[in-house]
Tab-separated table of C-alpha atoms and ligand atoms in Angstrom:
chain	number	residue	atom	x	y	z
O	29	MET	CA	-11.408	7.959	-28.907
O	30	LEU	CA	-11.305	6.842	-25.265
O	31	ALA	CA	-13.803	4.569	-23.582
O	32	GLU	CA	-16.235	6.233	-21.216
O	33	ARG	CA	-14.871	4.200	-18.282
O	34	ILE	CA	-11.491	5.894	-18.589
O	35	ASN	CA	-13.125	9.281	-18.072
O	36	ARG	CA	-14.406	8.023	-14.717
O	37	ILE	CA	-10.930	7.774	-13.244
O	38	HIS	CA	-8.218	10.254	-12.266
O	39	GLU	CA	-4.530	10.034	-12.958
O	40	SER	CA	-2.615	8.481	-10.018
O	41	GLY	CA	-1.724	11.341	-7.662
O	42	THR	CA	1.398	9.542	-6.406
O	43	MET	CA	2.728	8.670	-9.854
O	44	LYS	CA	1.940	12.167	-11.137
O	45	MET	CA	4.031	13.843	-8.427
O	46	LYS	CA	6.859	11.328	-8.889
O	47	GLU	CA	6.944	12.114	-12.613
O	48	LEU	CA	6.794	15.874	-12.000
O	49	ALA	CA	9.701	15.626	-9.528
O	50	GLY	CA	11.636	13.670	-12.181
O	51	GLN	CA	10.998	16.371	-14.802
O	52	LYS	CA	12.168	19.138	-12.434
O	53	LYS	CA	15.323	17.147	-11.649
O	54	ALA	CA	15.973	16.750	-15.380
O	55	GLU	CA	15.690	20.547	-15.675
O	56	GLY	CA	18.519	20.799	-13.136
O	57	LYS	CA	16.490	21.536	-9.990
O	58	LYS	CA	17.844	19.995	-6.768
O	59	ILE	CA	14.567	18.371	-5.783
O	60	ILE	CA	14.330	16.289	-2.615
O	61	SER	CA	11.592	13.763	-3.243
O	62	PHE	CA	9.154	12.447	-0.645
O	63	THR	CA	6.656	11.323	-3.299
O	64	VAL	CA	6.220	7.591	-3.969
O	65	GLY	CA	6.481	5.059	-1.206
O	66	GLU	CA	9.667	3.431	-2.370
O	67	PRO	CA	12.386	2.159	-0.004
O	68	ASP	CA	15.732	3.689	-0.984
O	69	PHE	CA	17.612	0.480	-0.061
O	70	ASP	CA	18.992	-1.890	-2.669
O	71	THR	CA	17.231	-5.249	-2.946
O	72	PRO	CA	19.152	-7.644	-0.630
O	73	LYS	CA	21.993	-9.409	-2.463
O	74	HIS	CA	20.799	-13.010	-2.020
O	75	ILE	CA	17.511	-12.120	-3.723
O	76	VAL	CA	19.256	-10.485	-6.678
O	77	GLU	CA	21.623	-13.458	-6.981
O	78	ALA	CA	18.717	-15.923	-7.070
O	79	ALA	CA	17.077	-14.038	-9.939
O	80	LYS	CA	20.383	-13.800	-11.829
O	81	LYS	CA	20.918	-17.527	-11.383
O	82	ALA	CA	17.412	-18.193	-12.719
O	83	LEU	CA	18.238	-16.113	-15.799
O	84	ASP	CA	21.553	-17.951	-16.299
O	85	GLU	CA	19.740	-21.270	-16.003
O	86	GLY	CA	17.214	-20.274	-18.659
O	87	LYS	CA	14.230	-19.946	-16.332
O	88	THR	CA	12.760	-17.529	-18.824
O	89	ARG	CA	9.756	-19.446	-20.138
O	90	TYR	CA	6.051	-19.443	-19.388
O	91	LEU	CA	4.822	-20.574	-16.000
O	92	ASP	CA	1.280	-21.531	-15.018
O	93	ALA	CA	-0.815	-18.433	-14.343
O	94	PRO	CA	-0.865	-18.647	-10.517
O	95	GLY	CA	2.931	-18.776	-10.407
O	96	LEU	CA	5.945	-20.857	-9.479
O	97	PRO	CA	4.738	-23.806	-7.345
O	98	GLU	CA	7.631	-23.522	-4.825
O	99	LEU	CA	6.927	-19.827	-4.342
O	100	ARG	CA	3.181	-20.365	-3.898
O	101	GLN	CA	4.047	-23.016	-1.320
O	102	ALA	CA	6.427	-20.700	0.558
O	103	ILE	CA	3.845	-17.895	0.580
O	104	ALA	CA	1.124	-20.220	1.894
O	105	GLU	CA	3.402	-21.591	4.605
O	106	ARG	CA	4.335	-18.131	5.812
O	107	ALA	CA	0.707	-16.943	5.727
O	108	LYS	CA	-0.277	-19.929	7.831
O	109	LYS	CA	2.587	-19.647	10.287
O	110	GLU	CA	2.966	-15.890	10.690
O	111	ASN	CA	-0.535	-14.624	9.895
O	112	GLY	CA	-2.646	-17.574	11.019
O	113	ILE	CA	-4.445	-17.733	7.657
O	114	PRO	CA	-5.882	-21.224	7.034
O	115	CYS	CA	-4.685	-21.626	3.446
O	116	ASP	CA	-2.493	-23.778	1.229
O	117	SER	CA	-0.627	-23.168	-2.006
O	118	SER	CA	-3.774	-23.729	-4.088
O	119	ASN	CA	-5.157	-20.456	-2.680
O	120	VAL	CA	-2.155	-18.378	-3.777
O	121	ILE	CA	-1.704	-16.348	-6.957
O	122	VAL	CA	1.657	-14.643	-7.488
O	123	THR	CA	1.116	-11.316	-9.227
O	124	PRO	CA	2.205	-7.685	-8.787
O	125	THR	CA	0.442	-6.266	-5.725
O	126	LYS	CA	-1.338	-3.524	-7.657
O	127	GLN	CA	-2.443	-6.105	-10.228
O	128	ALA	CA	-3.742	-8.269	-7.363
O	129	ILE	CA	-5.996	-5.418	-6.250
O	130	PHE	CA	-7.186	-4.734	-9.786
O	131	GLU	CA	-7.839	-8.428	-10.543
O	132	THR	CA	-9.700	-8.951	-7.272
O	133	ILE	CA	-11.999	-6.005	-7.813
O	134	ILE	CA	-12.651	-6.795	-11.488
O	135	ALA	CA	-13.450	-10.387	-10.534
O	136	THR	CA	-15.823	-9.595	-7.661
O	137	ILE	CA	-17.584	-6.242	-8.164
O	138	ASN	CA	-20.677	-5.930	-10.352
O	139	GLU	CA	-22.021	-2.745	-11.923
O	140	GLY	CA	-23.548	-0.587	-9.175
O	141	GLU	CA	-22.187	-2.566	-6.228
O	142	GLU	CA	-20.634	-0.642	-3.362
O	143	VAL	CA	-17.186	-0.999	-1.838
O	144	ILE	CA	-16.612	0.603	1.548
O	145	MET	CA	-13.045	1.850	1.917
O	146	PRO	CA	-11.219	4.278	4.191
O	147	ASP	CA	-10.969	7.949	3.300
O	148	PRO	CA	-8.137	8.887	3.072
O	149	SER	CA	-6.773	5.758	1.403
O	150	TRP	CA	-4.354	4.812	-1.336
O	151	VAL	CA	-4.970	6.517	-4.681
O	152	THR	CA	-5.615	3.326	-6.675
O	153	TYR	CA	-8.485	1.634	-4.811
O	154	GLU	CA	-11.232	3.946	-5.999
O	155	PRO	CA	-10.219	3.879	-9.700
O	156	CYS	CA	-10.199	0.054	-9.642
O	157	VAL	CA	-13.761	0.074	-8.307
O	158	GLN	CA	-14.793	2.698	-10.857
O	159	LEU	CA	-13.306	0.676	-13.736
O	160	ALA	CA	-15.345	-2.304	-12.561
O	161	GLY	CA	-18.492	-0.117	-12.670
O	162	GLY	CA	-18.874	-0.189	-8.891
O	163	LYS	CA	-19.123	2.655	-6.415
O	164	ALA	CA	-16.493	3.514	-3.827
O	165	VAL	CA	-18.105	4.480	-0.527
O	166	PRO	CA	-15.696	6.480	1.635
O	167	CYS	CA	-15.543	5.697	5.339
O	168	VAL	CA	-14.098	8.899	6.762
O	169	THR	CA	-11.336	8.151	9.237
O	170	LYS	CA	-10.053	10.686	11.742
O	171	GLU	CA	-6.812	11.679	13.311
O	172	GLU	CA	-8.429	11.453	16.796
O	173	SER	CA	-8.926	7.693	16.209
O	174	GLN	CA	-5.404	7.330	14.762
O	175	TRP	CA	-6.978	7.208	11.261
O	176	ARG	CA	-8.261	3.653	11.943
O	177	MET	CA	-11.312	2.452	9.988
O	178	ARG	CA	-13.596	1.695	12.916
O	179	PRO	CA	-16.270	-1.009	12.586
O	180	GLU	CA	-18.935	1.305	14.062
O	181	ASP	CA	-18.334	3.802	11.239
O	182	VAL	CA	-18.368	1.052	8.589
O	183	ALA	CA	-21.660	-0.336	9.977
O	184	GLU	CA	-23.414	2.961	9.228
O	185	LEU	CA	-22.432	2.790	5.566
O	186	ILE	CA	-23.695	-0.712	4.787
O	187	THR	CA	-26.635	-0.795	2.341
O	188	PRO	CA	-28.252	-3.601	0.321
O	189	LYS	CA	-25.774	-2.722	-2.466
O	190	THR	CA	-22.654	-3.182	-0.351
O	191	LYS	CA	-20.494	-6.004	-1.702
O	192	MET	CA	-17.074	-5.455	-0.183
O	193	ILE	CA	-15.144	-3.920	2.684
O	194	LEU	CA	-11.654	-2.913	1.597
O	195	PHE	CA	-8.990	-1.811	4.027
O	196	ASN	CA	-5.253	-1.492	4.396
O	197	SER	CA	-3.346	-1.937	7.661
O	198	PRO	CA	-0.750	-0.553	8.245
O	199	SER	CA	-2.201	2.107	6.011
O	200	ASN	CA	-1.118	4.323	3.195
O	201	PRO	CA	-1.208	7.380	3.513
O	202	CYS	CA	-1.739	7.638	7.299
O	203	GLY	CA	0.365	4.848	8.804
O	204	ALA	CA	-2.721	3.689	10.732
O	205	VAL	CA	-2.716	0.240	12.300
O	206	GLU	CA	-6.044	-1.494	12.940
O	207	THR	CA	-6.306	-3.073	16.406
O	208	HIS	CA	-7.337	-6.696	16.910
O	209	GLU	CA	-10.688	-5.404	18.197
O	210	ASP	CA	-11.193	-3.433	14.955
O	211	ILE	CA	-10.354	-6.494	12.878
O	212	LYS	CA	-12.790	-8.673	14.829
O	213	GLY	CA	-15.497	-6.028	14.450
O	214	LEU	CA	-14.949	-5.753	10.703
O	215	ALA	CA	-15.040	-9.562	10.421
O	216	ASP	CA	-18.382	-9.686	12.267
O	217	LEU	CA	-19.836	-7.086	9.915
O	218	ALA	CA	-18.638	-9.016	6.865
O	219	LYS	CA	-20.200	-12.235	8.151
O	220	ASP	CA	-23.461	-10.612	9.284
O	221	HIS	CA	-23.981	-8.883	5.922
O	222	ASN	CA	-22.446	-11.544	3.671
O	223	LEU	CA	-19.686	-9.266	2.354
O	224	VAL	CA	-16.374	-9.933	0.648
O	225	VAL	CA	-13.262	-8.420	2.289
O	226	LEU	CA	-10.173	-7.197	0.483
O	227	SER	CA	-7.357	-6.810	2.990
O	228	ASP	CA	-4.305	-5.044	1.575
O	229	GLU	CA	-1.446	-6.013	3.917
O	230	VAL	CA	1.484	-4.845	1.808
O	231	TYR	CA	2.972	-2.918	4.797
O	232	GLU	CA	2.461	-5.850	7.218
O	233	LYS	CA	6.139	-6.045	8.214
O	234	ILE	CA	6.646	-2.286	8.533
O	235	ILE	CA	5.064	-1.803	11.924
O	236	PHE	CA	6.553	-0.018	14.937
O	237	ASP	CA	6.511	0.344	18.700
O	238	GLY	CA	5.979	-3.384	19.299
O	239	LEU	CA	2.507	-3.382	17.693
O	240	LYS	CA	1.271	-6.601	16.121
O	241	HIS	CA	-0.234	-7.034	12.673
O	242	TYR	CA	-3.527	-8.980	12.475
O	243	SER	CA	-4.847	-10.598	9.307
O	244	ILE	CA	-8.617	-10.614	9.039
O	245	ALA	CA	-8.545	-13.920	7.081
O	246	ALA	CA	-7.301	-15.561	10.295
O	247	GLU	CA	-10.548	-14.755	12.133
O	248	PRO	CA	-13.043	-17.638	12.393
O	249	GLY	CA	-15.049	-18.098	9.190
O	250	MET	CA	-13.222	-15.326	7.339
O	251	MET	CA	-10.965	-17.262	4.943
O	252	ASP	CA	-14.061	-18.082	2.855
O	253	ARG	CA	-14.786	-14.428	2.121
O	254	THR	CA	-11.412	-12.664	2.294
O	255	ILE	CA	-8.787	-11.889	-0.303
O	256	THR	CA	-5.499	-11.128	1.464
O	257	ILE	CA	-3.028	-9.175	-0.608
O	258	SER	CA	0.626	-8.515	0.131
O	259	GLY	CA	3.916	-8.196	-1.709
O	260	PHE	CA	7.670	-7.929	-1.912
O	261	SER	CA	8.038	-4.245	-2.901
O	262	LYS	CA	7.986	-2.603	0.507
O	263	THR	CA	9.270	-5.410	2.775
O	264	TYR	CA	12.241	-6.385	0.610
O	265	ALA	CA	12.909	-3.127	-1.290
O	266	MET	CA	11.768	-4.752	-4.553
O	267	THR	CA	9.513	-2.059	-6.063
O	268	GLY	CA	10.795	-2.443	-9.618
O	269	TRP	CA	10.365	-6.212	-9.600
O	270	ARG	CA	6.562	-5.864	-9.653
O	271	LEU	CA	6.002	-8.895	-7.468
O	272	GLY	CA	3.367	-9.656	-4.858
O	273	TRP	CA	0.607	-12.135	-4.151
O	274	LEU	CA	-2.975	-12.724	-3.179
O	275	ILE	CA	-4.579	-15.471	-1.112
O	276	ALA	CA	-8.204	-16.224	-1.961
O	277	PRO	CA	-10.806	-18.885	-1.173
O	278	LYS	CA	-11.202	-21.432	-3.989
O	279	PRO	CA	-14.293	-20.063	-5.831
O	280	ILE	CA	-12.888	-16.522	-5.817
O	281	PHE	CA	-9.409	-17.811	-6.697
O	282	LYS	CA	-10.841	-19.371	-9.876
O	283	GLY	CA	-12.450	-16.103	-10.961
O	284	ILE	CA	-9.358	-14.027	-10.247
O	285	ASN	CA	-7.125	-16.534	-11.994
O	286	LYS	CA	-9.159	-16.086	-15.192
O	287	VAL	CA	-8.335	-12.368	-15.095
O	288	GLN	CA	-4.675	-13.220	-14.511
O	289	GLN	CA	-4.675	-15.688	-17.454
O	290	HIS	CA	-6.221	-13.120	-19.765
O	291	SER	CA	-4.122	-10.151	-18.666
O	292	ILE	CA	-0.503	-10.733	-17.610
O	293	THR	CA	-0.535	-14.588	-17.888
O	294	HIS	CA	1.765	-14.766	-14.859
O	295	ALA	CA	4.269	-12.633	-12.965
O	296	VAL	CA	7.794	-12.438	-14.491
O	297	SER	CA	9.372	-15.910	-14.248
O	298	PHE	CA	12.896	-15.076	-13.067
O	299	ALA	CA	11.586	-12.425	-10.649
O	300	GLN	CA	9.655	-15.213	-8.927
O	301	TYR	CA	12.942	-17.009	-8.147
O	302	GLY	CA	14.059	-13.815	-6.448
O	303	GLY	CA	10.775	-13.830	-4.536
O	304	LEU	CA	11.424	-17.404	-3.453
O	305	ALA	CA	14.845	-16.416	-2.069
O	306	ALA	CA	13.204	-13.487	-0.251
O	307	MET	CA	10.671	-15.819	1.366
O	308	THR	CA	13.010	-18.634	2.304
O	309	GLY	CA	16.322	-16.813	2.936
O	310	THR	CA	17.553	-14.677	5.831
O	311	GLN	CA	15.150	-12.033	7.152
O	312	GLU	CA	17.982	-9.959	8.680
O	313	PRO	CA	17.834	-7.281	5.924
O	314	VAL	CA	14.120	-6.794	6.671
O	315	LYS	CA	14.871	-6.241	10.368
O	316	MET	CA	17.574	-3.739	9.472
O	317	MET	CA	15.288	-1.809	7.098
O	318	VAL	CA	12.368	-1.701	9.547
O	319	LYS	CA	14.680	-0.459	12.299
O	320	GLU	CA	15.926	2.256	9.965
O	321	PHE	CA	12.349	3.222	8.983
O	322	GLN	CA	11.463	3.598	12.649
O	323	GLU	CA	14.485	5.863	13.209
O	324	ARG	CA	13.502	7.929	10.177
O	325	ARG	CA	9.939	8.197	11.448
O	326	ASP	CA	11.233	9.444	14.796
O	327	LEU	CA	13.497	11.929	13.035
O	328	ILE	CA	10.784	13.347	10.776
O	329	MET	CA	8.364	13.605	13.707
O	330	LYS	CA	10.974	15.528	15.695
O	331	LEU	CA	11.624	17.884	12.781
O	332	MET	CA	7.904	18.425	12.167
O	333	ARG	CA	7.328	19.406	15.790
O	334	ASP	CA	9.563	22.335	15.022
O	335	ILE	CA	7.376	23.504	12.104
O	336	PRO	CA	4.462	25.459	13.603
O	337	GLN	CA	2.272	25.102	10.489
O	338	LEU	CA	2.340	21.263	10.499
O	339	HIS	CA	0.439	19.003	12.908
O	340	CYS	CA	0.641	15.237	13.019
O	341	ASP	CA	0.382	12.356	15.496
O	342	THR	CA	3.024	9.655	15.354
O	343	PRO	CA	2.089	6.993	12.767
O	344	LYS	CA	2.484	3.371	13.832
O	345	GLY	CA	3.367	1.712	10.561
O	346	ALA	CA	4.239	1.998	6.825
O	347	PHE	CA	6.630	4.841	5.934
O	348	TYR	CA	4.411	7.871	5.576
O	349	VAL	CA	3.486	10.855	7.711
O	350	PHE	CA	0.290	12.684	6.894
O	351	PRO	CA	0.416	16.100	8.579
O	352	ARG	CA	-2.346	18.670	8.539
O	353	TYR	CA	-1.121	22.095	7.527
O	354	GLU	CA	-2.342	25.574	8.260
O	355	GLY	CA	-2.973	27.850	5.315
O	356	LYS	CA	-5.501	28.778	2.641
O	357	MET	CA	-4.100	26.786	-0.277
O	358	ASN	CA	-5.677	23.460	-1.107
O	359	SER	CA	-3.376	20.460	-0.787
O	360	GLU	CA	-2.571	20.232	-4.490
O	361	GLU	CA	-1.646	23.922	-4.574
O	362	MET	CA	0.403	23.448	-1.416
O	363	ALA	CA	2.296	20.496	-2.949
O	364	LEU	CA	3.058	22.582	-6.060
O	365	PHE	CA	4.060	25.568	-3.915
O	366	LEU	CA	6.534	23.409	-1.974
O	367	MET	CA	7.887	21.930	-5.202
O	368	ASP	CA	8.492	25.464	-6.533
O	369	LYS	CA	9.618	27.326	-3.439
O	370	ALA	CA	11.309	24.596	-1.411
O	371	GLU	CA	12.254	22.174	-4.201
O	372	VAL	CA	10.612	19.474	-2.109
O	373	ALA	CA	8.291	16.998	-3.790
O	374	LEU	CA	5.442	15.375	-1.857
O	375	THR	CA	1.828	14.396	-2.508
O	376	GLY	CA	-1.207	16.565	-1.727
O	377	GLY	CA	-3.583	14.846	0.696
O	378	SER	CA	-6.664	15.220	-1.537
O	379	SER	CA	-5.153	12.630	-3.912
O	380	PHE	CA	-6.131	10.105	-1.213
O	381	GLY	CA	-9.759	11.225	-0.920
O	382	ALA	CA	-11.761	14.252	0.173
O	383	ALA	CA	-10.904	13.642	3.847
O	384	GLY	CA	-7.217	14.058	2.956
O	385	GLU	CA	-7.674	17.722	1.984
O	386	GLN	CA	-5.598	20.161	4.056
O	387	HIS	CA	-2.996	17.408	4.569
O	388	LEU	CA	0.250	16.409	2.889
O	389	ARG	CA	1.668	12.926	2.452
O	390	ILE	CA	5.379	12.698	3.050
O	391	SER	CA	7.054	9.366	2.229
O	392	TYR	CA	10.088	9.124	4.492
O	393	ALA	CA	11.511	6.011	2.807
O	394	THR	CA	14.528	8.141	1.948
O	395	ASN	CA	17.815	8.770	3.774
O	396	LYS	CA	18.154	10.829	6.945
O	397	LYS	CA	20.099	13.614	5.239
O	398	ASN	CA	17.276	14.106	2.730
O	399	ILE	CA	14.769	14.091	5.592
O	400	GLN	CA	16.799	16.655	7.530
O	401	ASP	CA	17.419	18.951	4.545
O	402	GLY	CA	13.944	18.512	3.090
O	403	MET	CA	12.157	19.395	6.303
O	404	GLU	CA	14.455	22.380	6.797
O	405	ARG	CA	13.377	23.637	3.353
O	406	VAL	CA	9.685	23.017	4.114
O	407	LYS	CA	10.033	24.940	7.373
O	408	LYS	CA	11.570	27.929	5.615
O	409	ALA	CA	8.993	27.933	2.790
O	410	LEU	CA	6.043	27.688	5.191
O	411	SER	CA	7.334	30.431	7.421
U	523	LIG	N1	2.122	2.594	-3.316
U	523	LIG	C1	3.145	3.574	-3.455
U	523	LIG	C2	2.657	4.948	-3.069
U	523	LIG	O1	1.580	5.128	-2.607
U	523	LIG	C3	3.746	3.507	-4.826
U	523	LIG	C4	3.168	4.360	-5.903
U	523	LIG	C5	1.848	3.898	-6.347
U	523	LIG	O2	1.775	2.855	-6.951
U	523	LIG	O3	0.874	4.584	-6.037
U	523	LIG	O4	3.434	5.867	-3.178
């Protein structure tokens, strides 16, 4: 009874492992979960209060599809000031981040067109391209180059069918951070070959060791061909709110907005008031959470150095480590083995592309005790 296009795509590897961990917990197993990338912090109080107030004040009706005007304004101002993106509120659509990716790809990719994206990369990019009838072209990234998607590697993959370069910095699952040189190189390729760029910057604030985040839409001539996507989930611990945004040049904005109108209409009205408080209120909770993520990264790296079967360089952003493991099992088998033997849930690297095989993704957005105990269990099971 299903459409053929649904058979083209796989189940989400991250959501599958999250659900499996949930089932095991319901059966009474003491699972420690490193599956989905979800901060364990509560959403900061002032954000919750703003949404509650909006509910109390009856802000529960339809909005225009692109979202609450004040929130679009606040997003545009921040993008201009902090990211250097030459935009205004008329370029902004408020929508869940995953929806932003889906809408962008549906609105821009024709049947048979190619999208170059990193391998490994987040589980959802390729299915979006496949649903649109396009072809995902993996750009294999390597640990030796800190998993960055290097312009020289992208250049080799460009064909007359290439329509888009898609990338994500800081990256999921590797924590890679593209340098300014990389960003400039990717921008030159996009301009030389008349390509659209989708830049997923949802981890833009979760960046360590004094590194700086660069937005490709800020490079000369790039705003006209770039869709910048970001969101509230990771920065403000707002995963369940389903709230993010995209910034697109006018002609692309109009196309994407049609998809928004015909799918979700707009993002949840009272959630957008929470988003407005997140944008305009104190950023102290963000600083606290990023500091804590960096400490957790340092802790998990220290613990992994003590596990002879795991090898990993220190990631520079997001909240994932992506170690290579020694052993004959494939990464899905290894994830299931660790779930069974160690009662530790994580995601097999092949969920993120063929280049992720023989790796594991561990989301360390959980507390230090879980990290300590979980890695102790992994060490025992692997030995
Ligand atoms: N983006 C997060 C992850 O990779 C959330 C789960 C998902 O939507 O894939 O774990």
